[in-house]
mmCIF file of C-alpha atoms in Angstrom:
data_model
loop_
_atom_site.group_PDB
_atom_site.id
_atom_site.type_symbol
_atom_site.label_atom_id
_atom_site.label_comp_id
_atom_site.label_asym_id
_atom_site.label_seq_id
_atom_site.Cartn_x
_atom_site.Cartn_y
_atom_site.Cartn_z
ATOM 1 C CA UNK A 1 0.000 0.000 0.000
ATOM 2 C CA UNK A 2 1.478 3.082 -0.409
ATOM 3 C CA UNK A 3 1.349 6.479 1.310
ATOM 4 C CA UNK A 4 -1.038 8.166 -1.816
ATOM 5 C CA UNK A 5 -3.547 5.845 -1.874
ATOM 6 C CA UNK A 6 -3.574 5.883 2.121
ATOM 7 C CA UNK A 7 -4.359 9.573 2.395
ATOM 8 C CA UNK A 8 -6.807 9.237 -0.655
ATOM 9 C CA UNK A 9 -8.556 6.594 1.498
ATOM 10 C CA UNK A 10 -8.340 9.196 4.443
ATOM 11 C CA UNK A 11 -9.685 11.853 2.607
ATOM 12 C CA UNK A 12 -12.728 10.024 1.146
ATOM 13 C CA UNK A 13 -13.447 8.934 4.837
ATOM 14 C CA UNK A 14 -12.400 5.017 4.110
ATOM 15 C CA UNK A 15 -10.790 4.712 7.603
ATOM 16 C CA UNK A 16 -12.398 0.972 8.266
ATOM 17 C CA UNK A 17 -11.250 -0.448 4.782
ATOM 18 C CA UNK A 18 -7.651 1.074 5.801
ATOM 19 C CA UNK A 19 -7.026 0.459 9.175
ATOM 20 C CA UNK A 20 -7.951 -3.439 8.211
ATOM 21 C CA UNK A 21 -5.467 -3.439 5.196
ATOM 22 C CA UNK A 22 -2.735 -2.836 7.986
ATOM 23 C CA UNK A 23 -3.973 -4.906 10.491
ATOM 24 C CA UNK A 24 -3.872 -7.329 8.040
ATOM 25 C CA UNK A 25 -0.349 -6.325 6.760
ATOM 26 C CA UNK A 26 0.702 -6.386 10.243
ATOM 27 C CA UNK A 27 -0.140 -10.195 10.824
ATOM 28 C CA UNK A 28 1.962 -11.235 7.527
ATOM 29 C CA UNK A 29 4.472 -8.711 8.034
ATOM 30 C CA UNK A 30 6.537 -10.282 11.166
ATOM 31 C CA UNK A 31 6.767 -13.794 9.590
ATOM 32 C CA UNK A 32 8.035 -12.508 6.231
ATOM 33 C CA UNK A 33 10.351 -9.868 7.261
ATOM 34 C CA UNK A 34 12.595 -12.306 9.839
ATOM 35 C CA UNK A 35 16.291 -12.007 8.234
ATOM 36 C CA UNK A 36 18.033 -14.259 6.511
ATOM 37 C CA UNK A 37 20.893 -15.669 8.443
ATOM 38 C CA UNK A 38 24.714 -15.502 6.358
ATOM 39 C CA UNK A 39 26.680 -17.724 6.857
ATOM 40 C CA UNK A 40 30.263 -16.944 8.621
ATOM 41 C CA UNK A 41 32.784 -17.817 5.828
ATOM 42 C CA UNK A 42 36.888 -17.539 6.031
ATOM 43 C CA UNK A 43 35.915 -16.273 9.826
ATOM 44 C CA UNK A 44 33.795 -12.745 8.646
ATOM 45 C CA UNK A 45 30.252 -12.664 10.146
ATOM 46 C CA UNK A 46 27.966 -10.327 8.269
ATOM 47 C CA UNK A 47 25.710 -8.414 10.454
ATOM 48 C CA UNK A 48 22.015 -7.610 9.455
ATOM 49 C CA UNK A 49 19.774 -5.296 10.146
ATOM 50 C CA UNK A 50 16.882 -7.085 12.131
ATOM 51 C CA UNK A 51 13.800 -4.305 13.245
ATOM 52 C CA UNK A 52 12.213 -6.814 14.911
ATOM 53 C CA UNK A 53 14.399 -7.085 17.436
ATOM 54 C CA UNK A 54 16.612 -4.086 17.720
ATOM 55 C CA UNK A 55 16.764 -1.548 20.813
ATOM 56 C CA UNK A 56 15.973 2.175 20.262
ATOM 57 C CA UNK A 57 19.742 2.507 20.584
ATOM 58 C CA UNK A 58 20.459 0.553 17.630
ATOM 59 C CA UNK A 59 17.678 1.816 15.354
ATOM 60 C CA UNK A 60 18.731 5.881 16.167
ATOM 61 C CA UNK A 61 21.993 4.969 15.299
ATOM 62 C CA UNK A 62 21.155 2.903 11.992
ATOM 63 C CA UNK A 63 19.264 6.282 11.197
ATOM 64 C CA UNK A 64 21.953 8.533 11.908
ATOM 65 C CA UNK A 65 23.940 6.137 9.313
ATOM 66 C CA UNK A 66 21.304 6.340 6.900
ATOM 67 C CA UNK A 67 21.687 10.282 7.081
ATOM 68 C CA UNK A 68 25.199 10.248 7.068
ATOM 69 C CA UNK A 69 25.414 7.928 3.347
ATOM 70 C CA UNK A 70 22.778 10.041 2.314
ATOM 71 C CA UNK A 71 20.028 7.720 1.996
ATOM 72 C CA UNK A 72 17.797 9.614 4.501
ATOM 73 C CA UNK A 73 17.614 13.237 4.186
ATOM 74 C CA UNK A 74 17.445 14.851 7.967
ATOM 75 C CA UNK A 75 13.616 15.895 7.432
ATOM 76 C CA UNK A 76 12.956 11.814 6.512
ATOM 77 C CA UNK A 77 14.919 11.120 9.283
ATOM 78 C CA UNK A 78 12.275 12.956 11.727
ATOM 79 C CA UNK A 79 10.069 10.312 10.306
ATOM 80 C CA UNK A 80 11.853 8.024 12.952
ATOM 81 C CA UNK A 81 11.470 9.933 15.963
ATOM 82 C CA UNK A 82 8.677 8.434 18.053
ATOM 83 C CA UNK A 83 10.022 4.996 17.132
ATOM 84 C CA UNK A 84 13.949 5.802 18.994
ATOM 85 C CA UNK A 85 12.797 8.289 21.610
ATOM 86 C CA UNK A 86 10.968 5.821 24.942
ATOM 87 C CA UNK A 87 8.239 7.026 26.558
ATOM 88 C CA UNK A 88 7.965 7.755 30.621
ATOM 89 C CA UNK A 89 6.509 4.040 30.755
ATOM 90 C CA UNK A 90 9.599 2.159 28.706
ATOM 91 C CA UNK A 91 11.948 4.539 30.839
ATOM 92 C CA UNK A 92 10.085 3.211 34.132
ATOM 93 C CA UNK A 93 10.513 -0.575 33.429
ATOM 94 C CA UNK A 94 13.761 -0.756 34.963
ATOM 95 C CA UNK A 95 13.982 1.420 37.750
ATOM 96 C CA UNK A 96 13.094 5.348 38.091
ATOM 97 C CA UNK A 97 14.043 6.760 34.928
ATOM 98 C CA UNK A 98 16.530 4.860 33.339
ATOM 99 C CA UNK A 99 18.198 5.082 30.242
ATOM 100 C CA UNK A 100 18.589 1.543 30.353
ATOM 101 C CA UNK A 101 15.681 1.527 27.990
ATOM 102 C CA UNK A 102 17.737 2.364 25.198
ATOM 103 C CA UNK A 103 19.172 -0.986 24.908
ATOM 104 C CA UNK A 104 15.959 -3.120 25.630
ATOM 105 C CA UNK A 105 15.063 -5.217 22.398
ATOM 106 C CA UNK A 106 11.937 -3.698 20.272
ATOM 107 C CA UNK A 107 10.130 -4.992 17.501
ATOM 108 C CA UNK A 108 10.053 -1.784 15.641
ATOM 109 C CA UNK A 109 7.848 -2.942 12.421
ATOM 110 C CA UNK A 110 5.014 -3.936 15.017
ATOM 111 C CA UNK A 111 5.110 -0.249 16.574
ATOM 112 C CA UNK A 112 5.116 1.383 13.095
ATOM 113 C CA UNK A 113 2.394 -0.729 12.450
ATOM 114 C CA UNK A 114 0.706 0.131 14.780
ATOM 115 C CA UNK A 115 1.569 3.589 14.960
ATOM 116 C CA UNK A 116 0.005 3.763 10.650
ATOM 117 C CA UNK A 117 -2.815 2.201 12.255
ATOM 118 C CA UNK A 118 -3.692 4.486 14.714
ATOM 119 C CA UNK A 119 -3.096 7.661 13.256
ATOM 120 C CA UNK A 120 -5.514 6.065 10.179
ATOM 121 C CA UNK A 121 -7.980 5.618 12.877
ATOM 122 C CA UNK A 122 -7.533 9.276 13.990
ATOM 123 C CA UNK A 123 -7.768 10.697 10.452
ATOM 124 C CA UNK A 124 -3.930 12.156 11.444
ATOM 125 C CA UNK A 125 -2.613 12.155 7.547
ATOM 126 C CA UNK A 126 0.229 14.072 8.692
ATOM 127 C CA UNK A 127 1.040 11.603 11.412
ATOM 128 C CA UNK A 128 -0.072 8.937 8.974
ATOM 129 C CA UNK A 129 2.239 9.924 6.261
ATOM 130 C CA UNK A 130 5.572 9.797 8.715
ATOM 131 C CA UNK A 131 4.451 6.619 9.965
ATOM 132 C CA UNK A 132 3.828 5.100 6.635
ATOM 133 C CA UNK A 133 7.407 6.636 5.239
ATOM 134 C CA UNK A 134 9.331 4.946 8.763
ATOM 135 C CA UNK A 135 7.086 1.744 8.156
ATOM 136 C CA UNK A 136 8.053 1.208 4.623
ATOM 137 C CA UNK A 137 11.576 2.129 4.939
ATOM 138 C CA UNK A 138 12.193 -0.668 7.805
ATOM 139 C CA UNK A 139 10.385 -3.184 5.330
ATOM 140 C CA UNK A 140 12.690 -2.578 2.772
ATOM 141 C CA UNK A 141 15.587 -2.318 4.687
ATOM 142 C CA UNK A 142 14.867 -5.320 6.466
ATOM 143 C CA UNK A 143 17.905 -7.935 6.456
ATOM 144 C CA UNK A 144 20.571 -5.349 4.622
ATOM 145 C CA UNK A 145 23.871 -5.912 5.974
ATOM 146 C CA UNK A 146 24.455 -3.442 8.173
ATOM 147 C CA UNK A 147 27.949 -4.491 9.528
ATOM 148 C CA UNK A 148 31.016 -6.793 9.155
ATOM 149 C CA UNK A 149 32.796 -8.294 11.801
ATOM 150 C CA UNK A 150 35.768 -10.213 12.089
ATOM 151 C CA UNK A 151 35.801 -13.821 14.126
ATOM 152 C CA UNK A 152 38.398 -16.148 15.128
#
């Protein structure tokens, strides 16, 4: 689905019809997107980019790279912003205000997910086109190498 046809569903008031395309993308999504493992060969391990399991940490800094190559422009990297920064609860789950919630393992396609689908059930197309753009980019980016790393 992609982000025109979303707002044009917004706009014509077809919230129902696309809030259960995502909840239905959403339940196929996880399975399909898991990584292909690669092999270690002559002792180099190839290190992939996983969103389903990567802490806030991880994904702010895979941003910042994304910026830095120029694949992400700093305004689509705002697009990522709700997904690395936690919220009072994350912070709380280990102690009074930790930042040990930056390293705690999030499945960051679900939240998008679920981020596209609320602010489609809102009628947020602002929201819902920042969401969509972060959602799609992890999907597509899912399983690119993302590091190399020498092993004995």
């Amino acid at each position: 689905m992609h982000i025109e046809s979303s707002l044009s569903g917004l706009k014509q008031g077809n919230q129902p019809a696309l809030l259960a395309a995502y909840t239905q993308l959403g339940a196929r999504t996880e399975k399909a997107l898991q990584p292909q493992s690669i092999p270690k060969e002559n002792g180099i391990v190839l290190k992939q980019a996983d969103f389903t399991r990567m802490s806030r940490r991880e994904l702010a800094d895979w941003v910042q790279l994304q910026v830095r190559s120029g694949r992400l422009s700093e305004e689509q990297a705002g697009n990522f912003q709700s997904l690395t920064q936690a919220s009072p609860d994350d912070q709380l789950r280990d102690g009074f205000f930790s930042d040990t919630s930056a390293d705690y393992r999030v499945n960051f396609i679900a939240m998008a997910i679920s981020q596209v689908q609320q602010a489609a059930k809102n009628q947020q197309a602002e929201q819902l086109e920042q969401h969509q753009f972060a959602l799609e980019t992890l999907q597509s980016a899912q399983g690119d190498v993302i590091g190399i790393r020498a092993v004995a």
